[in-house]
XYZ file of C-alpha atoms in Angstrom:
125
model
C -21.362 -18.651 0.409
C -22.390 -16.310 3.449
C -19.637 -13.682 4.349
C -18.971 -15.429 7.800
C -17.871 -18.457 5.762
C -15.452 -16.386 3.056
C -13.859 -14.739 5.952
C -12.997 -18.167 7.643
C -10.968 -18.669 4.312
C -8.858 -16.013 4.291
C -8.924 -15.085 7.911
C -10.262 -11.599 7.791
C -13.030 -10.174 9.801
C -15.996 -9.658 8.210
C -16.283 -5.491 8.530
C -12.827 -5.517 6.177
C -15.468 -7.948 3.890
C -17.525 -5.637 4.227
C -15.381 -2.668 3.704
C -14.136 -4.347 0.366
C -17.772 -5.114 -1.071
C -18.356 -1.709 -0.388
C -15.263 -0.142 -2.021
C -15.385 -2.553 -4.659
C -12.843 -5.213 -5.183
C -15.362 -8.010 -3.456
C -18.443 -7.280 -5.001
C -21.267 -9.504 -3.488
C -24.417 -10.316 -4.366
C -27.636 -9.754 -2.129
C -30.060 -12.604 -0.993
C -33.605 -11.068 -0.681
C -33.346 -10.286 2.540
C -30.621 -8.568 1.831
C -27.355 -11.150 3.173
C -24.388 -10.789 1.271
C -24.126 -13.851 -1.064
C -20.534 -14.886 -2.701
C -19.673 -17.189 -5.339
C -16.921 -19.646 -5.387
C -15.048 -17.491 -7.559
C -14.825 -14.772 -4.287
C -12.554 -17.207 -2.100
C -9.466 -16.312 -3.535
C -10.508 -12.551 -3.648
C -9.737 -11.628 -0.159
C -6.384 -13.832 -0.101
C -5.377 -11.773 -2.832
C -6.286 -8.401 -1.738
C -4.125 -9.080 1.636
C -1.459 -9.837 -0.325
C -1.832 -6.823 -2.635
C -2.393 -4.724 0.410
C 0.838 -5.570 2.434
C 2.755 -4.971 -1.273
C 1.307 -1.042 -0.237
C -0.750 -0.765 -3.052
C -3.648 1.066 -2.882
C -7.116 -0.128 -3.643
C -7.649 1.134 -6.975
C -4.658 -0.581 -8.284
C -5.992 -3.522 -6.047
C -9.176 -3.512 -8.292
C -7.388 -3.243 -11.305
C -5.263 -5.848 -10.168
C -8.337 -8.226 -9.903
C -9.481 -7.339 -13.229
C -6.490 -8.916 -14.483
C -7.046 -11.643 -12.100
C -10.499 -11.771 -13.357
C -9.474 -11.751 -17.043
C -5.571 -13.273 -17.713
C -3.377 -16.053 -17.023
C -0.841 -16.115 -14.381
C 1.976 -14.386 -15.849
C -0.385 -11.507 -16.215
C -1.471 -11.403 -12.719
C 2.190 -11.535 -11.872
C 3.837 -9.217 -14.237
C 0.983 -6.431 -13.137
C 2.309 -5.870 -9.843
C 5.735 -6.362 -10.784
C 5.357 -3.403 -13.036
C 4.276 -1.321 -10.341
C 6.296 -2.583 -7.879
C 9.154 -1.804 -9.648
C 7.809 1.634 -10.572
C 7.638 2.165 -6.571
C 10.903 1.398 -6.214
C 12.423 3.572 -8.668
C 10.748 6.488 -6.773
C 11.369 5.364 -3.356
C 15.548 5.311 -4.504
C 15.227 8.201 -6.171
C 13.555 9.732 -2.429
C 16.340 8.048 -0.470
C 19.027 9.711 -2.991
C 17.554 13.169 -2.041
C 17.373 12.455 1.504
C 21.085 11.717 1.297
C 21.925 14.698 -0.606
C 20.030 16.595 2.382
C 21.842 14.663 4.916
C 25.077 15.978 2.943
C 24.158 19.218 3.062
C 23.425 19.532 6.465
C 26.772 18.034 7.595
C 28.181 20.585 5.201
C 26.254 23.433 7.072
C 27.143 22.175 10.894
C 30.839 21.516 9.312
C 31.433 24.828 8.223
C 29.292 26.833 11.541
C 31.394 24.727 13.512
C 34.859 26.168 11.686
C 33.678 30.164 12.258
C 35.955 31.655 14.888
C 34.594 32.412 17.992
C 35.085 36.165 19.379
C 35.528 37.137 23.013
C 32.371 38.903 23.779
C 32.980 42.177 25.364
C 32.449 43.678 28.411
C 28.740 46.017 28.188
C 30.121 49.079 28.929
C-alpha cells in the first residue's frame, strides 16, 4: 500500500509517515521510482506508535517496542511497556517526593524569616 492509503488507517499525516520511515519504526520499501511501498503488516504500525507515543515513550523504546511486536505474542507486547511504564512511575514519585521535601523547606525558610524581630530603623544622623 501507498503511504496516502496507511495514513487513512491510522489517521496521521503523511510527513509523521514519513518522519517514522525515516527514524525507523515504519520502515518502507521503495517502488522504482522511488514511492514508498508498505506491506499489510505496516497498518497496525502507526496505530501502535500513537499509542506508544502518548504513553511518553520515546522512539527508541518505540522501536524496540515493535520488535517485540514484530517477534512475541500479546502478553509480550503488553508486559514491555508495562515494565517501563512502571519504571517511569517509580521515578516520577520519587521526583514529586523531592519536590515536596523542597516545598517543605521553603515554608520552613519563609516560616522562620517571618518570626525574626523587626528593629526600628534609626534616624541617619
Amino acid at each position: 500500500m501507498r503511504i496516502s492509503q496507511l495514513a487513512e488507517r491510522p489517521g496521521m499525516p503523511t510527513t509523521t509517515l514519513r518522519f517514522y520511515d525515516g527514524a525507523g519504526p515504519l520502515p518502507a520499501d521503495r517502488t522504482p521510482a522511488g514511492y514508498r511501498v508498505y506491506g499489510v503488516d505496516a497498518g497496525e504500525r502507526p496505530a501502535i506508535i500513537g499509542a506508544a507515543k502518548h504513553l511518553g515513550l520515546p522512539l527508541e523504546e518505540i522501536g524496540e517496542l515493535l520488535g517485540v511486536w514484530d517477534a512475541g505474542a500479546c502478553r509480550d507486547v503488553h508486559a514491555d511497556p508495562r515494565r517501563r511504564l512502571a519504571a517511569r512511575l517509580a521515578e516520577a514519585d520519587a521526583r514529586a517526593a523531592e519536590r515536596a521535601a523542597f516545598t517543605a523547606s521553603l515554608h520552613t525558610a519563609l516560616d522562620h524569616l517571618d518570626a525574626l524581630p523587626d528593629r526600628e530603623q534609626t534616624p541617619a544622623q
